[in-house]
CSV table of C-alpha atoms in Angstrom, one decimal:
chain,number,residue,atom,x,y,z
A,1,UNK,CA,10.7,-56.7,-7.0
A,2,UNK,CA,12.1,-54.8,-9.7
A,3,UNK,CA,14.7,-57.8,-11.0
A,4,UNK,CA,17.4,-56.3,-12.9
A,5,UNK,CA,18.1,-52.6,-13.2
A,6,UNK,CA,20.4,-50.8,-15.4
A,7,UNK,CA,21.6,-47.0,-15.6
A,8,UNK,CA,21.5,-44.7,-17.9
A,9,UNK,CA,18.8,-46.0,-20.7
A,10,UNK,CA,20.7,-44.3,-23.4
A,11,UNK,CA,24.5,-42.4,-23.9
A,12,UNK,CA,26.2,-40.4,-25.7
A,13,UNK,CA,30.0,-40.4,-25.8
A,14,UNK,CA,33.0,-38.6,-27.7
A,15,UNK,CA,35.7,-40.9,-28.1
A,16,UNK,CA,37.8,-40.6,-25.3
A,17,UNK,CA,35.4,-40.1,-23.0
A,18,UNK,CA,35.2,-42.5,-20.0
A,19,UNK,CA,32.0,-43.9,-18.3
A,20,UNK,CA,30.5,-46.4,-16.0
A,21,UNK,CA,27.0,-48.6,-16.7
A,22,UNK,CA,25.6,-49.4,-13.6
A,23,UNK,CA,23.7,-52.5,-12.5
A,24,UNK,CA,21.3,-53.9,-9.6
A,25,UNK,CA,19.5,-56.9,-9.0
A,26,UNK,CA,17.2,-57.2,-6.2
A,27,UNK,CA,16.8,-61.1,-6.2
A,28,UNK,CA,19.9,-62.2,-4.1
A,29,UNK,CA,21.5,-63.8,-7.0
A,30,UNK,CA,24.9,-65.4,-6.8
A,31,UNK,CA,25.9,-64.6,-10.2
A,32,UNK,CA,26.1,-61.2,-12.1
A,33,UNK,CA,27.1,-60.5,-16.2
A,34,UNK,CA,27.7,-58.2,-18.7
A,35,UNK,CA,26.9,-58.7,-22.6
A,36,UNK,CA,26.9,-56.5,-25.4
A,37,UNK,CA,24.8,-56.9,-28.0
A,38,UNK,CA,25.6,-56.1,-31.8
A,39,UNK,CA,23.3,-56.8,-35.1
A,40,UNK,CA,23.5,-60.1,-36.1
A,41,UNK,CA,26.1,-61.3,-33.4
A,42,UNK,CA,23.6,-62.0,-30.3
A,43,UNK,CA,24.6,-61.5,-27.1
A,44,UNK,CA,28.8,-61.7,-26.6
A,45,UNK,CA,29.7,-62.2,-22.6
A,46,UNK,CA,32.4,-59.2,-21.6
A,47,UNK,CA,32.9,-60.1,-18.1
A,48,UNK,CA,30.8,-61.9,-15.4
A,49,UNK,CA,31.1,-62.3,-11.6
A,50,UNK,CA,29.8,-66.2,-10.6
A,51,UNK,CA,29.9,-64.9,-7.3
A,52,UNK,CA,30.4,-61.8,-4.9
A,53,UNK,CA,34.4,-60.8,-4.9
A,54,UNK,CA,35.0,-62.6,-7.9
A,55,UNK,CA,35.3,-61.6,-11.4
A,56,UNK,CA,36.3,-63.2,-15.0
A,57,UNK,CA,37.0,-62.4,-18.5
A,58,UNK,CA,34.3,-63.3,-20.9
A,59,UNK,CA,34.7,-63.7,-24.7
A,60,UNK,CA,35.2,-59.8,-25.4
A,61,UNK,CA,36.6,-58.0,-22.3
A,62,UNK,CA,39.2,-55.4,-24.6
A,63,UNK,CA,38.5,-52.2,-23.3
A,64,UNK,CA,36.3,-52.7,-20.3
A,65,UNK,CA,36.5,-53.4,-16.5
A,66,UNK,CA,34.3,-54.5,-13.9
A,67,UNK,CA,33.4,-54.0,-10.4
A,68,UNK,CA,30.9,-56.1,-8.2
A,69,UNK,CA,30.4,-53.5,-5.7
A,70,UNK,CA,28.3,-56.0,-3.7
A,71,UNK,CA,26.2,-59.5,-4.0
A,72,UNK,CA,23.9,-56.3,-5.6
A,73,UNK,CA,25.9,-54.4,-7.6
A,74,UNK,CA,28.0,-54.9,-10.8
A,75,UNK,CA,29.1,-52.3,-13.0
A,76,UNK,CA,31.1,-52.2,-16.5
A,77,UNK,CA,33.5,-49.3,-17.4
A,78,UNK,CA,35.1,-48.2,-20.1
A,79,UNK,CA,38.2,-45.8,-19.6
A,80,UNK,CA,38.5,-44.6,-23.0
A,81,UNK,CA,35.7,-45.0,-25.2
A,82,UNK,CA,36.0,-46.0,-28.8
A,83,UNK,CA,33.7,-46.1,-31.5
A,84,UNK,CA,34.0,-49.8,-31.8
A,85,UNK,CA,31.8,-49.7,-28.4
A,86,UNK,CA,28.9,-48.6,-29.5
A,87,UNK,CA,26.4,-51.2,-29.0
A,88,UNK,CA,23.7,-52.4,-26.4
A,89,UNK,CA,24.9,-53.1,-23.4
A,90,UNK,CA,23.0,-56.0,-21.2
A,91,UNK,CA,23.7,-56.8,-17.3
A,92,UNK,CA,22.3,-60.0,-16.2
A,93,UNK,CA,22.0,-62.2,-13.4
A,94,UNK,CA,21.2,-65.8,-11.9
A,95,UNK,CA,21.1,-68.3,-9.3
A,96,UNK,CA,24.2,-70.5,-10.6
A,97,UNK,CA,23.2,-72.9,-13.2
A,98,UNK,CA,20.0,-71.3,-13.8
A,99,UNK,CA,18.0,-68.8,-15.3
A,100,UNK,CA,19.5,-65.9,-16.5
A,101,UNK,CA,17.4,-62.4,-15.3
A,102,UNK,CA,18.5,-59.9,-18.3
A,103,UNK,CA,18.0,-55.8,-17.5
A,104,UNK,CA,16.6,-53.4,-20.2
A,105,UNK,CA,19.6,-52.5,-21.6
A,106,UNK,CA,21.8,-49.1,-22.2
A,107,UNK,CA,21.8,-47.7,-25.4
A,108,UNK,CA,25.7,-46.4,-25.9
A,109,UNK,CA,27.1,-44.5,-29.1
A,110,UNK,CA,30.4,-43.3,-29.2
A,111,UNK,CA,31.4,-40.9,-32.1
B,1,UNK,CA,35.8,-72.6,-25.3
B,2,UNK,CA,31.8,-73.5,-26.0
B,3,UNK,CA,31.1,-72.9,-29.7
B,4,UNK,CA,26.8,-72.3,-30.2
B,5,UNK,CA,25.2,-72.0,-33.9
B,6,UNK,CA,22.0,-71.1,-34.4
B,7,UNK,CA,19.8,-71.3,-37.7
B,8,UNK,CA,18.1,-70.3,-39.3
B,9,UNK,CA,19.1,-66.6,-39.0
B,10,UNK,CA,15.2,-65.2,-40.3
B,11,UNK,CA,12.0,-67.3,-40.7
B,12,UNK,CA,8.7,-66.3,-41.7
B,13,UNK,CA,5.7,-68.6,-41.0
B,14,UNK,CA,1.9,-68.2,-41.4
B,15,UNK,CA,0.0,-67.8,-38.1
B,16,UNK,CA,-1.2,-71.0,-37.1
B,17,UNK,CA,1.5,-73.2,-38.2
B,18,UNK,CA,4.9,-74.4,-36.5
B,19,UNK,CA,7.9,-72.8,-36.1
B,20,UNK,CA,11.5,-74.5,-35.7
B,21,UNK,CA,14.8,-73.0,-34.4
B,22,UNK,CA,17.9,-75.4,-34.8
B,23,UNK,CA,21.0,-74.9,-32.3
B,24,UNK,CA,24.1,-77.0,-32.3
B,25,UNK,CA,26.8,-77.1,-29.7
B,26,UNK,CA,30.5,-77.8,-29.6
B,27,UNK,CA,31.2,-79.2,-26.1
B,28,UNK,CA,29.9,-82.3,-24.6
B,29,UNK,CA,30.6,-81.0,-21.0
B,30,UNK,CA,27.6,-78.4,-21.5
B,31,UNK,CA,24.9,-79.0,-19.1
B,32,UNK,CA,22.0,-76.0,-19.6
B,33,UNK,CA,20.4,-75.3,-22.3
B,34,UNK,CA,18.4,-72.1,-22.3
B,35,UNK,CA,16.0,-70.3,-25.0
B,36,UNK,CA,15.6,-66.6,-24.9
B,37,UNK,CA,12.6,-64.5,-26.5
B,38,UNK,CA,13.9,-60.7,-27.7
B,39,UNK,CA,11.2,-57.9,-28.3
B,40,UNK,CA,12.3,-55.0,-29.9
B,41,UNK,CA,14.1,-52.8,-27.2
B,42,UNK,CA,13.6,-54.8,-24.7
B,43,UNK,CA,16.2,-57.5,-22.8
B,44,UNK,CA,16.0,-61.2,-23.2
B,45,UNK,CA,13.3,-63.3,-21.4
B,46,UNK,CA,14.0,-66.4,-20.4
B,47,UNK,CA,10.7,-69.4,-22.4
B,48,UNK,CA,11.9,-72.4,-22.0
B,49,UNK,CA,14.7,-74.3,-20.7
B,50,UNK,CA,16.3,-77.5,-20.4
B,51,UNK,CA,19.1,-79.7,-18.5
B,52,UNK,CA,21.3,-82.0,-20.1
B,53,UNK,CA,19.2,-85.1,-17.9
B,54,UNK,CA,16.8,-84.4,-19.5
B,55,UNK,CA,15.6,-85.2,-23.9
B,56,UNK,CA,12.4,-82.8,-24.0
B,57,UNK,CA,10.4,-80.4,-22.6
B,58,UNK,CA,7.2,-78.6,-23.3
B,59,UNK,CA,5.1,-75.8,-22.1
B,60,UNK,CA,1.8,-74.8,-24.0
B,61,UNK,CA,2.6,-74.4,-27.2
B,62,UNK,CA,6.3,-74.4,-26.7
B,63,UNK,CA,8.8,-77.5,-26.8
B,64,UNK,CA,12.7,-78.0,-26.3
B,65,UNK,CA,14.3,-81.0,-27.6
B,66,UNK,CA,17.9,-82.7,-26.8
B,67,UNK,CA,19.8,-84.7,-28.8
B,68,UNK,CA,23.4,-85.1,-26.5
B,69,UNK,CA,24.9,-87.3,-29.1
B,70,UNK,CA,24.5,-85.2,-31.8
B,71,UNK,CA,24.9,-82.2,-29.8
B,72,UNK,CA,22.0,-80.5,-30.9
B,73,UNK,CA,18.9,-78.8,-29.2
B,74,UNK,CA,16.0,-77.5,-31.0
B,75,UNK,CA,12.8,-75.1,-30.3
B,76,UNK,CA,9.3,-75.8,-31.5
B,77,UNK,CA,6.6,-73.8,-31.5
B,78,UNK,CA,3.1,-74.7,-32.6
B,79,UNK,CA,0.0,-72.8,-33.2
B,80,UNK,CA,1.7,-69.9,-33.7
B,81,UNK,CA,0.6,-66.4,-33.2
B,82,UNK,CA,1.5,-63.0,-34.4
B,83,UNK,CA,2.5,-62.1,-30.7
B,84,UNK,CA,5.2,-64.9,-31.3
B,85,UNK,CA,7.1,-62.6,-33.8
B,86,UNK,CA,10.7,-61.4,-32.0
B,87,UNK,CA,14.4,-62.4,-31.9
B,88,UNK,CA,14.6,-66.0,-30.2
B,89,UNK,CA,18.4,-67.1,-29.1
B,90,UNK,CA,19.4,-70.6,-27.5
B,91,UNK,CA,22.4,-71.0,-24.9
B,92,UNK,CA,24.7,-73.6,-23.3
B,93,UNK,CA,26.3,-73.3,-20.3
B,94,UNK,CA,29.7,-74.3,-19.6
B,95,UNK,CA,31.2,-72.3,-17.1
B,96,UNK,CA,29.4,-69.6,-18.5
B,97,UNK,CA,26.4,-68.9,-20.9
B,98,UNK,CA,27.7,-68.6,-24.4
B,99,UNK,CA,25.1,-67.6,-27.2
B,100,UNK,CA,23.4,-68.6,-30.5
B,101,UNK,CA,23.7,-65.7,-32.9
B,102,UNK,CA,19.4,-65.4,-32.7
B,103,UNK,CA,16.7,-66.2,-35.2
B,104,UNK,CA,14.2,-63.4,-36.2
B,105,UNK,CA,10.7,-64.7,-36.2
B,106,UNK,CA,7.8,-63.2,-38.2
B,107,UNK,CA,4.5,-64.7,-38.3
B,108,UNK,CA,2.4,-63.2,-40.4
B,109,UNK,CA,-1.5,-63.0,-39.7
């Protein structure tokens, strides 16, 4: 099982410039997320998916959208990047009310 | 929405003695409480966790307490060891996960 896989590792963007993160889990979990992660703020929640064919705002979705492609698949894009988006970007999944499965993260700038 | 604080933000401990991480939360209907340990570039991994049925929990050298009333939950760590050292973050769920803001951990050998 590879758990929770997340593409690219690391990105460079000009502002402007559109892109999509990418994310698989392999463990048939209900529920997929997306977090960003900025020093000293932990992890904020942009937009999850508590089940396949839904999807919800989290606490900072500004800027981003969301597909779950699949019980599989959920991916984050931004349209028009701004530098305010640079951070580390997690995709995470569970089984409901459970543990949370976190991916190794992508590494975005945006200048 | 949940509200979750988390202190301290840094603490530095000897190896070999206890560690505590403090997390308060805002509302009652939270049910979850999970801990997360943070290596450098890596994601979170889930150490310990625990349901609002329950008041403690402990694993090895790790323990979670509960406190519904006062609507607090708290991580304890004894023995500990330089391997311990990384960004630990608690969690409620309501709904959804919300997050503590993490607490950098350095023990020193």
């Amino acid at each position: 099982n590879a758990g929770v896989t997340q593409t690219p590792k690391f990105q460079v963007l000009k502002t402007g410039q559109s892109m999509t993160l990418q994310c698989a889990q392999d463990m048939n979990h209900n529920s997929m997320y997306w977090y960003r992660q900025d020093p000293g703020m932990g992890l904020r929640l942009i937009y999850y998916s508590a089940s396949e064919g839904t999807t919800d705002k989290g606490e900072v979705p500004n800027g981003y959208n969301v597909s779950r492609l699949n019980k599989r698949e959920f991916s984050l894009r931004l349209e028009s990047a701004a530098p305010s988006q640079t951070s580390v970007y997690f995709c995470a999944s569970s089984d409901w009310v459970n543990e949370q499965f976190f991916g190794p993260g992508t590494r975005l700038t945006v200048l | 929405g949940e509200n979750v604080e988390q202190h301290p933000s840094t603490l530095s401990v000897q190896e070999g003695d206890s560690a505590v991480i403090k997390c308060t939360y805002s509302d009652s209907a939270s049910n979850y409480f999970p801990w997360y340990k943070q290596e450098l570039g890596k994601g979170p991994q889930l150490i310990i966790d625990i349901r609002s049925n329950v008041g403690e929990k402990k694993d090895q050298r790790i323990a979670v307490t509960l406190n519904k009333t006062a609507k607090h939950f708290s991580l304890h760590i004894t023995e500990t060891q330089p391997e311990d050292s990384a960004v630990y973050f608690c969690a409620a769920h309501f709904n959804k996960f919300y997050f503590g803001s993490g607490t950098k951990l350095n023990v020193k050998p």
